[in-house]
Every structure is written in C-alpha cells, then in structure tokens.
Coordinates of C-alpha atoms in Angstrom, one line a residue:
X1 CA 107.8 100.3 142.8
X2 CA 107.6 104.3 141.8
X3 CA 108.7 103.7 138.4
X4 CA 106.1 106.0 136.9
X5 CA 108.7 108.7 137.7
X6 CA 110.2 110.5 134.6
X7 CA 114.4 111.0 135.4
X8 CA 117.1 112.7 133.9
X9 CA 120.5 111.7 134.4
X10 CA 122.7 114.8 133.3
X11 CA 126.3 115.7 132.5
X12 CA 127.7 111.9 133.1
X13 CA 129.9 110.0 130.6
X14 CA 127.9 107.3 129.0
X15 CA 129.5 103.6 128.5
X16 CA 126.5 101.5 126.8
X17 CA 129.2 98.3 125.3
X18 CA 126.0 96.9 123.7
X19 CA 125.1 100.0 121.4
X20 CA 128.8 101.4 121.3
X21 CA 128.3 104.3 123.0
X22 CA 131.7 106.2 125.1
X23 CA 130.7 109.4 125.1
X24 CA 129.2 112.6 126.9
X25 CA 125.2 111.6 126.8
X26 CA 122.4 112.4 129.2
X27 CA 119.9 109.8 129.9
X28 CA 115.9 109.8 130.1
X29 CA 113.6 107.7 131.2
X30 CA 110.2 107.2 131.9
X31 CA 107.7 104.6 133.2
X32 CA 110.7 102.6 134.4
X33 CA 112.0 102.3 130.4
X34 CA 115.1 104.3 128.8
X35 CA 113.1 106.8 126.8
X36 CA 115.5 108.8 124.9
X37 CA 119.5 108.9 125.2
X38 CA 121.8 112.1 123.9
X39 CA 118.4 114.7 123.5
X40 CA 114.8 115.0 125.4
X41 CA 112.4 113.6 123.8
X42 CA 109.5 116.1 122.8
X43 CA 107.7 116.8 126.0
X44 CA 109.6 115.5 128.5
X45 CA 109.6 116.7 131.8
X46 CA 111.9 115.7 134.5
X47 CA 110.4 114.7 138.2
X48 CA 113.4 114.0 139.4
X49 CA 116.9 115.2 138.1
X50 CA 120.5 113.2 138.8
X51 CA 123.7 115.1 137.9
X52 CA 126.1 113.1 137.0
X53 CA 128.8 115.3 136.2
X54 CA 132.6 113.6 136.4
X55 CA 130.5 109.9 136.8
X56 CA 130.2 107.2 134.7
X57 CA 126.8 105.9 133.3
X58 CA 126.1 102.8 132.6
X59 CA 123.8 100.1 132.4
X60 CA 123.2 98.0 135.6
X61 CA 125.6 95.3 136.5
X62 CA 124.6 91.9 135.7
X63 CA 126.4 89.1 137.7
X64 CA 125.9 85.8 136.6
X65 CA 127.4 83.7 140.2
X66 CA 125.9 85.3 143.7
X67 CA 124.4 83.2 146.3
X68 CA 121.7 84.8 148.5
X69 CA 121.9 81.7 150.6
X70 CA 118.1 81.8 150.9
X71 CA 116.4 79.0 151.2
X72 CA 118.1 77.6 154.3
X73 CA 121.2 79.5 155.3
X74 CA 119.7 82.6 156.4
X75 CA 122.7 82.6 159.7
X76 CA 125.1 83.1 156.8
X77 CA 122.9 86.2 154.9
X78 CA 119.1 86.8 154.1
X79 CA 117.8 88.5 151.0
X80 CA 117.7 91.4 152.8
X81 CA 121.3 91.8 153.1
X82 CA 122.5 90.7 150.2
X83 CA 120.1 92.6 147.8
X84 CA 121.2 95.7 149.8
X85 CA 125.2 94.6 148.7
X86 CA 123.9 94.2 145.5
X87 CA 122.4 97.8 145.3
X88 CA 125.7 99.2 146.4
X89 CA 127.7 97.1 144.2
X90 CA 125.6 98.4 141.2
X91 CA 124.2 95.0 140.4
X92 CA 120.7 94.8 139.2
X93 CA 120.5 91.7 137.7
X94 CA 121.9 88.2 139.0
X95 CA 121.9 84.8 138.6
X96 CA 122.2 82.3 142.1
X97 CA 122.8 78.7 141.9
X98 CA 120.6 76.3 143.2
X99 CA 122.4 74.7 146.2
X100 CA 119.9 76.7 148.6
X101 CA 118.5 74.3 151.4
X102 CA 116.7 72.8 150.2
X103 CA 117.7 72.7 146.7
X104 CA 115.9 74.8 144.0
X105 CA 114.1 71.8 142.7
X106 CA 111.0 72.0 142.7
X107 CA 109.0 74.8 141.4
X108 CA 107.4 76.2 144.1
X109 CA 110.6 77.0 146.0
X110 CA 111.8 78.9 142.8
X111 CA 108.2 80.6 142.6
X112 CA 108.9 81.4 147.0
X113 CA 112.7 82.9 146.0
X114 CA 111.3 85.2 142.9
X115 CA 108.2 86.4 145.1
X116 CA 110.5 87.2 148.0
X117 CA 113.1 89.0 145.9
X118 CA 110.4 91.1 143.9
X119 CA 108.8 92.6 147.0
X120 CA 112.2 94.0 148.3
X121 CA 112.3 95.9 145.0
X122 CA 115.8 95.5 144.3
X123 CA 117.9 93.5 142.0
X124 CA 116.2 91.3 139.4
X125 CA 116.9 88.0 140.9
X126 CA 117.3 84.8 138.2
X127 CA 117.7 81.4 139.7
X128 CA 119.3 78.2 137.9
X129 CA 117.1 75.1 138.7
X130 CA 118.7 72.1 139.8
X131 CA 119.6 69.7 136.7
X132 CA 119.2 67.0 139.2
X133 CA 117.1 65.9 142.1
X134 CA 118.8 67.1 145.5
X135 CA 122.0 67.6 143.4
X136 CA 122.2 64.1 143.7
X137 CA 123.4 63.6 140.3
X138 CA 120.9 60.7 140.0
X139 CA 117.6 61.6 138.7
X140 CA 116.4 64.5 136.0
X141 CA 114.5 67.7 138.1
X142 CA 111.1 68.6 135.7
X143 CA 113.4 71.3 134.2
X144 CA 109.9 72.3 131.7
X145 CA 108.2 72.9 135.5
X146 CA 111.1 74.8 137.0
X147 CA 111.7 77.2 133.8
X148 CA 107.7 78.1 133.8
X149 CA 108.1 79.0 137.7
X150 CA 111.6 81.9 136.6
X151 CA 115.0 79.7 136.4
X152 CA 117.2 80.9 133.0
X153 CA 119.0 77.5 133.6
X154 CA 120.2 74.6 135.1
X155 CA 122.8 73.8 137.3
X156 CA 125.1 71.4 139.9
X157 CA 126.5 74.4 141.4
X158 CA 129.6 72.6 143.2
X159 CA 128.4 68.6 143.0
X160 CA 129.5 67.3 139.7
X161 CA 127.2 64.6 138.0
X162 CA 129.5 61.1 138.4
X163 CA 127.1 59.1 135.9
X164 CA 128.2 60.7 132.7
X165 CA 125.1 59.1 131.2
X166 CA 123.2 61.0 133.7
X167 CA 124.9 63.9 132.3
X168 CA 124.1 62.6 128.8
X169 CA 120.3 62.3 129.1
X170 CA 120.2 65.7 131.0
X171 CA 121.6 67.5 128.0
X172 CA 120.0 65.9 125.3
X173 CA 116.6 66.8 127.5
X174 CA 118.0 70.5 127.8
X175 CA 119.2 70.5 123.9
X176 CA 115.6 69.0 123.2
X177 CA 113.9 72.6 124.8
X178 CA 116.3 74.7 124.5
X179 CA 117.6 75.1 127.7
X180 CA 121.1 76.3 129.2
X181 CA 123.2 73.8 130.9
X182 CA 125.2 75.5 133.8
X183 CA 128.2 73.3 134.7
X184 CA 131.6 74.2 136.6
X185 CA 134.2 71.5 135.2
X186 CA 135.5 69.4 138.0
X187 CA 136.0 65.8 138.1
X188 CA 133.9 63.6 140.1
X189 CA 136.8 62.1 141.7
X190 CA 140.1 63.5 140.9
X191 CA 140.9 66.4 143.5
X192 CA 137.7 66.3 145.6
X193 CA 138.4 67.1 148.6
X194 CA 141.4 69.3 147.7
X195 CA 141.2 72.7 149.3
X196 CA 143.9 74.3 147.4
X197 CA 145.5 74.3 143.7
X198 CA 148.2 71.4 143.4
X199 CA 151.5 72.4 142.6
X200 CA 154.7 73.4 145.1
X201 CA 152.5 76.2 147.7
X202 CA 149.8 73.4 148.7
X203 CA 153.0 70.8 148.9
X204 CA 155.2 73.0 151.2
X205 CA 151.7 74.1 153.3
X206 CA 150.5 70.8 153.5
X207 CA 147.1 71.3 152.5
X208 CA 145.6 68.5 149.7
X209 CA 145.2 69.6 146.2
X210 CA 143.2 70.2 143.0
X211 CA 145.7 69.0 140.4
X212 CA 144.4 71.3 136.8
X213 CA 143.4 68.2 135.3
X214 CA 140.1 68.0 137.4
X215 CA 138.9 70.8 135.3
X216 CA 140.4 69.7 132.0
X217 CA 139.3 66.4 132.3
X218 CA 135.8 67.4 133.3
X219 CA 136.0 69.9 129.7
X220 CA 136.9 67.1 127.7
X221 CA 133.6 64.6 129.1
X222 CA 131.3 67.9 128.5
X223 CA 132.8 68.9 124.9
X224 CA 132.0 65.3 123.8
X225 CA 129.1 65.3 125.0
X226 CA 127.9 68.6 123.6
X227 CA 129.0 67.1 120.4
X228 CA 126.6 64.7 120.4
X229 CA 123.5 66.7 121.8
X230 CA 124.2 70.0 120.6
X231 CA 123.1 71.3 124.1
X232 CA 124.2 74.9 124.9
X233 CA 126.4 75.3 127.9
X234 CA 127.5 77.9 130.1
X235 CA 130.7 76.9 131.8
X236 CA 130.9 78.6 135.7
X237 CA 134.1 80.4 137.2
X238 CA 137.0 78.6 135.0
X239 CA 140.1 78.7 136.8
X240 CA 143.1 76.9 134.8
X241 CA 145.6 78.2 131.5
X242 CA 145.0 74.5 130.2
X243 CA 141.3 74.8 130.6
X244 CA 140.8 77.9 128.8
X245 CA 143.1 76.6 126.2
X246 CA 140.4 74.1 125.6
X247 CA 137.7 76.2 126.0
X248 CA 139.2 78.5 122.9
X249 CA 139.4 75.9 120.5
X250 CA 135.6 74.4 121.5
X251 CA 134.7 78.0 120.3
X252 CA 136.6 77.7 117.6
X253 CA 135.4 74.4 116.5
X254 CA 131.8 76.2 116.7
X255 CA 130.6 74.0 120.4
X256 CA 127.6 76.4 121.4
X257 CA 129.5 77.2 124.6
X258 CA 130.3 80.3 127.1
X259 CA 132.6 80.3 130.3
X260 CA 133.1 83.2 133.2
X261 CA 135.8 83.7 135.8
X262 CA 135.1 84.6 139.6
X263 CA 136.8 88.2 139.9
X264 CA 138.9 87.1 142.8
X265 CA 140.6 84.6 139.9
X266 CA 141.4 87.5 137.8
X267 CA 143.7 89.0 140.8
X268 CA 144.6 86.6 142.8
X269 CA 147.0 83.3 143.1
X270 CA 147.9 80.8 145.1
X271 CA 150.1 82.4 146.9
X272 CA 147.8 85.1 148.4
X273 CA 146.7 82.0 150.8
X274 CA 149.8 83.6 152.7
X275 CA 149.9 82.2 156.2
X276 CA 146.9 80.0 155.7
X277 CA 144.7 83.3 155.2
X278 CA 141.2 81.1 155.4
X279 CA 139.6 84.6 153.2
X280 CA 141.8 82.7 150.1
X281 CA 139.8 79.8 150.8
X282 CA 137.8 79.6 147.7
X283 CA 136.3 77.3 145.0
X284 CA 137.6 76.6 142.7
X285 CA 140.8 76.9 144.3
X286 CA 143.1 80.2 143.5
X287 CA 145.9 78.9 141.0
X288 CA 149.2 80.1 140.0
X289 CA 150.4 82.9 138.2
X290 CA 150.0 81.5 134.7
X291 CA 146.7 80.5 135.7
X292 CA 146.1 84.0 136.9
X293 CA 147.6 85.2 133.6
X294 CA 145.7 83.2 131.4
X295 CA 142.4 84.5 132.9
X296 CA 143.1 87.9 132.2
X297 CA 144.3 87.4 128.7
X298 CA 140.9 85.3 128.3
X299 CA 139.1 88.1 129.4
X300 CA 141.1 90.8 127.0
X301 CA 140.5 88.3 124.1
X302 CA 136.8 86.9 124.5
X303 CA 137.4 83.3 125.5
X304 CA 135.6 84.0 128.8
X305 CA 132.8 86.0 128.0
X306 CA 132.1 87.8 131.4
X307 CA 133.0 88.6 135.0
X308 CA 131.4 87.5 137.8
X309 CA 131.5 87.8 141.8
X310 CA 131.4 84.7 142.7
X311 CA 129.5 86.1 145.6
X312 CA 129.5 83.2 148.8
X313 CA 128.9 84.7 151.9
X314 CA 130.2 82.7 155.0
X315 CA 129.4 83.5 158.7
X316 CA 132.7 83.9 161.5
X317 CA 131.9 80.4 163.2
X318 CA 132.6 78.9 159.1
X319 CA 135.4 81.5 158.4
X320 CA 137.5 81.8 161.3
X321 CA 138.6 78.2 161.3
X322 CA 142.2 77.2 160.1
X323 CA 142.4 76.8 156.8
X324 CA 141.5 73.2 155.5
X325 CA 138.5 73.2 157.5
X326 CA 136.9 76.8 157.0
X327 CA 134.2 76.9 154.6
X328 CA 135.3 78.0 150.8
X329 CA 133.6 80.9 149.7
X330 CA 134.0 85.2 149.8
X331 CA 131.9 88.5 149.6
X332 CA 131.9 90.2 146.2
X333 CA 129.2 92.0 145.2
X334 CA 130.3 94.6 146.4
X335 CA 134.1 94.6 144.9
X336 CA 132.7 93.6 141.7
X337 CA 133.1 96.8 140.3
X338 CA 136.3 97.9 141.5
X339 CA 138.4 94.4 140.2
X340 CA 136.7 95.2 137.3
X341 CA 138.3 98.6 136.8
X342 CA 141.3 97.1 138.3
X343 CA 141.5 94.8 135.4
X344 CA 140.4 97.3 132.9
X345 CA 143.5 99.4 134.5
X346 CA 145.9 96.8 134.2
X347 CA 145.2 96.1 130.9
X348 CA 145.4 100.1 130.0
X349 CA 149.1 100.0 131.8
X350 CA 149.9 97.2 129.2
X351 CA 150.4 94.4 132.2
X352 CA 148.4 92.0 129.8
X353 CA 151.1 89.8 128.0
X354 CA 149.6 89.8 124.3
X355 CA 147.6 92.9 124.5
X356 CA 146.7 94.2 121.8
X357 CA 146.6 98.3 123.5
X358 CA 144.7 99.4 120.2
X359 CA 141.9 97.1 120.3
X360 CA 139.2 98.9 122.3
X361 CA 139.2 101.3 125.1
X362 CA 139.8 99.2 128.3
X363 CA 137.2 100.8 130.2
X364 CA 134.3 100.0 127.4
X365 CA 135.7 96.5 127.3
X366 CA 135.9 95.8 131.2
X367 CA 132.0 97.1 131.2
X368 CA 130.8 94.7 128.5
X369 CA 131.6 91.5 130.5
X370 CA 130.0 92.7 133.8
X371 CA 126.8 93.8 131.3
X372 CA 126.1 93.1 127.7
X373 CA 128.0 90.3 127.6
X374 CA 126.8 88.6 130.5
X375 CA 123.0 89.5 130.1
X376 CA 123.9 87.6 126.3
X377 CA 125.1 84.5 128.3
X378 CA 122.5 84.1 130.6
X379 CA 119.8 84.7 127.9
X380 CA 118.6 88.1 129.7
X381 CA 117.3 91.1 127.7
X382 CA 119.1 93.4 130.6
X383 CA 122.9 94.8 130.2
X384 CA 122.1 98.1 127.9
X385 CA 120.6 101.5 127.9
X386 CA 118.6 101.3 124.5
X387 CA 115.6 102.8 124.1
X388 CA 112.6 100.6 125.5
X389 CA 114.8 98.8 127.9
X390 CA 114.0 98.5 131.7
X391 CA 116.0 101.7 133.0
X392 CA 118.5 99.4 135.0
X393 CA 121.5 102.0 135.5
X394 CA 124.3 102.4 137.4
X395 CA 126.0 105.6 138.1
X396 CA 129.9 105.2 139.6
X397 CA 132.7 107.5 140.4
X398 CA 135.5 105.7 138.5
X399 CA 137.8 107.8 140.9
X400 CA 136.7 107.4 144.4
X401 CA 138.8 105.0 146.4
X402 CA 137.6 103.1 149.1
X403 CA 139.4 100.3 151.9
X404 CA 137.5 97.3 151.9
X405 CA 136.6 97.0 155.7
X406 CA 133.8 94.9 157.0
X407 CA 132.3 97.8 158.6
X408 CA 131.9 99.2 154.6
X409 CA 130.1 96.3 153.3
X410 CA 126.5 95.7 153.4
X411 CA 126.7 91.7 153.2
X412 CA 126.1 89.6 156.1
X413 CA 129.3 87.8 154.9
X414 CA 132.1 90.2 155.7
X415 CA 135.1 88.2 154.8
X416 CA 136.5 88.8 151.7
X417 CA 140.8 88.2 150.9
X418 CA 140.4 92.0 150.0
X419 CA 140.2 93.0 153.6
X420 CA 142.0 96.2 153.9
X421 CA 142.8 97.1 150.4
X422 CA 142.1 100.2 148.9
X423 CA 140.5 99.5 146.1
X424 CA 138.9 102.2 143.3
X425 CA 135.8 102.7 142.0
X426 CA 132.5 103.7 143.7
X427 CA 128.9 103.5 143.1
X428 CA 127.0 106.5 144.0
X429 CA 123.5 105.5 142.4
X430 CA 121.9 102.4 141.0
X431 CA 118.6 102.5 139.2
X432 CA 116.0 99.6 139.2
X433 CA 113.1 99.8 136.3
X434 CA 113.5 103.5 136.4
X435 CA 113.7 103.9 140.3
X436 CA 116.9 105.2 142.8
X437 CA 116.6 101.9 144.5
X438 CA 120.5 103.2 146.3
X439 CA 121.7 106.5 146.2
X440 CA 125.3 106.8 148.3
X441 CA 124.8 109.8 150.7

C-alpha cells in the first residue's frame, strides 16, 4: 500500500458527524493519517492533489452487515468482487458474519479471511466469530482464540440459539471479557420457515409467514438475559414497530444495547414483493408500512444507531426461482449510499411523522449512522476525519443520479429489488489509509 503519499483534498464540503464539522474544509494527509483539516500544516507539500469542488467529504463508510461469502461460496462472489463493490460504494470498513463455509470458528479461518482481505488493499475487513460451534447453537466457539486472530464480535448470523441456557452461558462468557454479542432477534421456532412478513399480502399470496412476535419474543429472552449478565449486545437488522418499541425502552432502562436496520427496510414494505418479485426476498422479511415507518423514525430519533447494507449476494441459479424457494438475500453495498441520502431527503421533505425538522441538518445526521455511529457500535476507531486517524475518506457527488442496472454494479450478486431505479448519490473517490484505492473515471 502507497500510503506514504502526502494528499490534498481541495474545495469539497466537509461532513465529519464525529467532530461536528458541515462546512467548507480541505483535507490533508500524510503517511496514510489525516494530518491537518481547514489549513496546511507547516511544510506540507502535496504529491497528489484531489479537487473536490461541489463534492461532499467525508469519512469512509462503515457497514456493519456485508457478506463476502468467502470461505465457501465463492459461485455466489469472491473477495475480489465484493471489495471492488465496496470501493465504489465508499465503504472502507465492514463487518461480515460468520456463516462462511465453513463457519468462522476457528481461528485460523479468521486469520485466512483477514490475510486475504489485506493483500487486496481495500476495505478494512472485520469478521464476527461464531458464538457457537458450526452455528449449531450447542457448544461455546474459544471466543478469547478467535478475538486474538481479528473478529470485533460474535455472532449466529441467521440460526438462532434454541437452548436459551446456551445463550445464557455464552453471554455471561462474553460479559466476563468484554466482548460484543451480535444477535438478530428471531425465535427458534415461531415463523421459521416463513419467507414473508405475516399479515394480509403473505395471506392473499399464499406464501408462509413471520408473524412480528418472532422478533419481539426473541427481545424479550435477550433483554432478560442481559439483565442478569450485563453482556453488551448489538442487535442486527431489526425489522418490526413493536420491536423497536422494546428496544427504546431497554435503552432507556440503561441495557448496554445497540440495534441497526438493513437499508432496504428503511424503503421498502411488503408490498414491494409485487408479483412474487424473488429481489424482495429478504431476511428478515420486508414488513408493512408501520413497520417501514417505525424504522425511519428510529433512525431520525437514535433508537437504531446505524444503517447498514445488509449486503447478501445470490447467484441466478438461487435468484431466479419463484419466490418461496429463491434464496433470501440482495446486493447493497453499492446502494448504500444513495438510500442513505434518500432517507436523509425524506426526512428534509418532512415525510418523517414526528420529525422534529430543527433537530440537525438531515444530511450530517444520515452520515453519522453509515460512520461515527456505526464505527462506535462495532468498537472500531474508524468513522471520522480527526487528526491522527487512518485517512479512510470518501468523496461523493450528492447530485449525480444513477439507474441501478446489473451492468453498473461491481458485485457478483446483481440482484437487488432496486433494479432499475434511479437512485442519487455517487462516489467518485474512496480513500484507504491515505491511498485512492477507486477513483470513478
């Protein structure tokens, strides 16, 4: 990596959520570090020079749900690929969950993923460790063994733990060192199976559902049990009104917890499954609009804490089956950005029921939970441009439109519900340790 370059980023606009900073500011950096922000520091010399005039700055994205599917599914994507999307999606830091084949637990397969990722020089890649065996849900990985080889966490990805006392001993274990518990709430039992959202659409379409309660009942088992451990947990792509409803008053009660939202959640409903459209085929399911409406509001108010893509990619011979038996799951990397400015735009239109329009300037907000915020969640020192942090950046027209075609996206996965929209907001660089690891021709 040729981070020994010194580069100035000129004449962009400057969105830094974790220090505050809207505002016209070049950036400089050296050595693969943000040197100096607003003025040169003394003797600085420029090898290479970026304007960024009518751009926004700002600091790498960091994306806490993208599967790389390697180990195992490299038919679906390889590393190659999907640190490529990630490049053009601005991301430079993400988290993947462990349901690799095989599973991320053991140490050397999480020492095999980091090595592989570093020496494509692109995205910082953090796994989550298995919290159990095979994600068997029986036996306790060595989580001390898996942290020393690079994961930030553990998790089931989508195989909940049916012996709650397995659950138990795992996060009094993960309280014990410290550790983040990564968990999406679903029952063991009720809904599994389902492939879309109970209620009157799935009814009418025939298709079995996930009735809201799978997630709520799943909050209640883990709220109890953080109770009695104290564990931390991080609670993955919440998808339910009732469930956030919860989730607000464990924060209020003090519960050391965190939750995120997949980005197709914040814009999408049940209904968008259409005419069995197997792109809407995702997991959790897509709910209805109250659901849809809650999310945004959580977003808007701090009960979820950040954005993610939710990034699945699923090869033609998985997708292009009908509906109940294509394989859940959606490019997003790539569209990160642009729901995120969607939302941010939304909420600037005043389509957010209970917005409070002087709060904070959408834009700043929106930023923060694709960055600050959800380097803070995943324990990562990434997210901001202050001075003597890695020079992660991301520079993107918040103008530019684009139409989501397959031909536009550098993920093996190409299937996406977004297929043909126009969508807005572009990256046109991203910066990695102080290098132009993508630069939009």
């Amino acid at each position: 990596m040729n981070s020994n370059k010194t580069l100035h980023i000129k004449n962009g606009h400057l969105i830094d959520p974790a220090n505050g900073i809207d505002a016209q500011q070049d950036l400089y950096i050296a050595d693969g570090k943000v040197v100096a922000v607003g003025a040169a520091p003394a003797g600085f010399s420029a090898d290479q020079t970026l304007d960024a005039a009518g751009m926004i700055v700002a600091p790498g994205f960091v994306d806490l749900s993208a599967r790389l599917r390697e180990p195992g599914y490299e038919y679906k994507a390889t590393l190659e690929s999907e640190l490529q999307a990630a490049m053009q999606g601005g991301v430079t830091s993400l988290v993947c969950p462990p349901d690799t084949d095989p599973v991320l637990d053991e140490p050397g397969l999480v020492e095999m993923l980091k090595y592989r990722a570093k020496t494509l020089n692109q995205a910082h890649v953090h796994p989550l460790g298995a919290l159990t065996v095979g994600l068997k849900g029986k036996a306790l990985t060595e989580m001390a063994e898996l942290t020393e080889a690079g994961c930030i966490g553990f998790a089931q990805a989508e195989e909940p733990v049916e012996d709650t006392n397995v659950l138990l001993r795992a996060m009094q274990y993960a309280k014990t060192f410290n550790y983040t518990v990564w968990l999406r709430p679903q029952d063991a039992h009720i809904g599994r199976g389902g492939i879309a959202a109970s209620g009157p659409l799935a009814s009418r379409l025939g298709l079995s559902g996930v009735p809201v309660m799978s997630e709520t009942i799943a909050l209640h088992t883990i709220f109890e049990l953080m109770r009695s451990t104290g564990a931390r947990v991080h609670l993955c792509r919440m998808s339910s009104a009732a469930g956030l409803e919860l989730v607000r008053n464990a924060k209020k009660e003090g519960l050391p917890v965190t939750c995120d939202v997949g980005a197709h959640h914040v814009h999408l409903t049940d209904a968008d499954i259409g005419f069995f459209d197997s792109n809407a085929r995702l997991t959790p399911p897509l709910r209805s609009q109250r659901d849809r409406d809650a999310i945004r509001l959580g977003l808007l108010d701090g009960t979820v804490d950040a954005l993610c893509s939710d990034h699945t990619p699923v090869d033609d011979d998985e997708k292009l089956l009908p509906f109940g038996e294509a394989s859940p799951g959606a490019t997003g990397l790539e569209l990160l950005l642009s729901l995120t400015l969607k939302w941010a735009d939304d909420y600037a239109a005043g389509q957010h029921h209970g917005a409070d329009q002087a709060a904070t300037r959408p834009l700043a907000r929106a930023i923060s939970r694709i960055t600050a915020d959800a380097a803070r969640v995943a324990g990562l020192s990434s997210g901001t441009l202050s001075v003597g942090a890695v020079a992660d950046v991301c520079v993107f027209d918040p103008q530019a439109t684009w139409t989501v075609e397959a031909s536009a996206l550098a993920s093996q996965g190409k299937h996406t519900p977004f297929l043909g929209y126009n969508l807005t907001g572009q990256v046109r660089a991203t910066i990695v340790a102080g290098h132009i690891a993508y630069q939009r021709g």
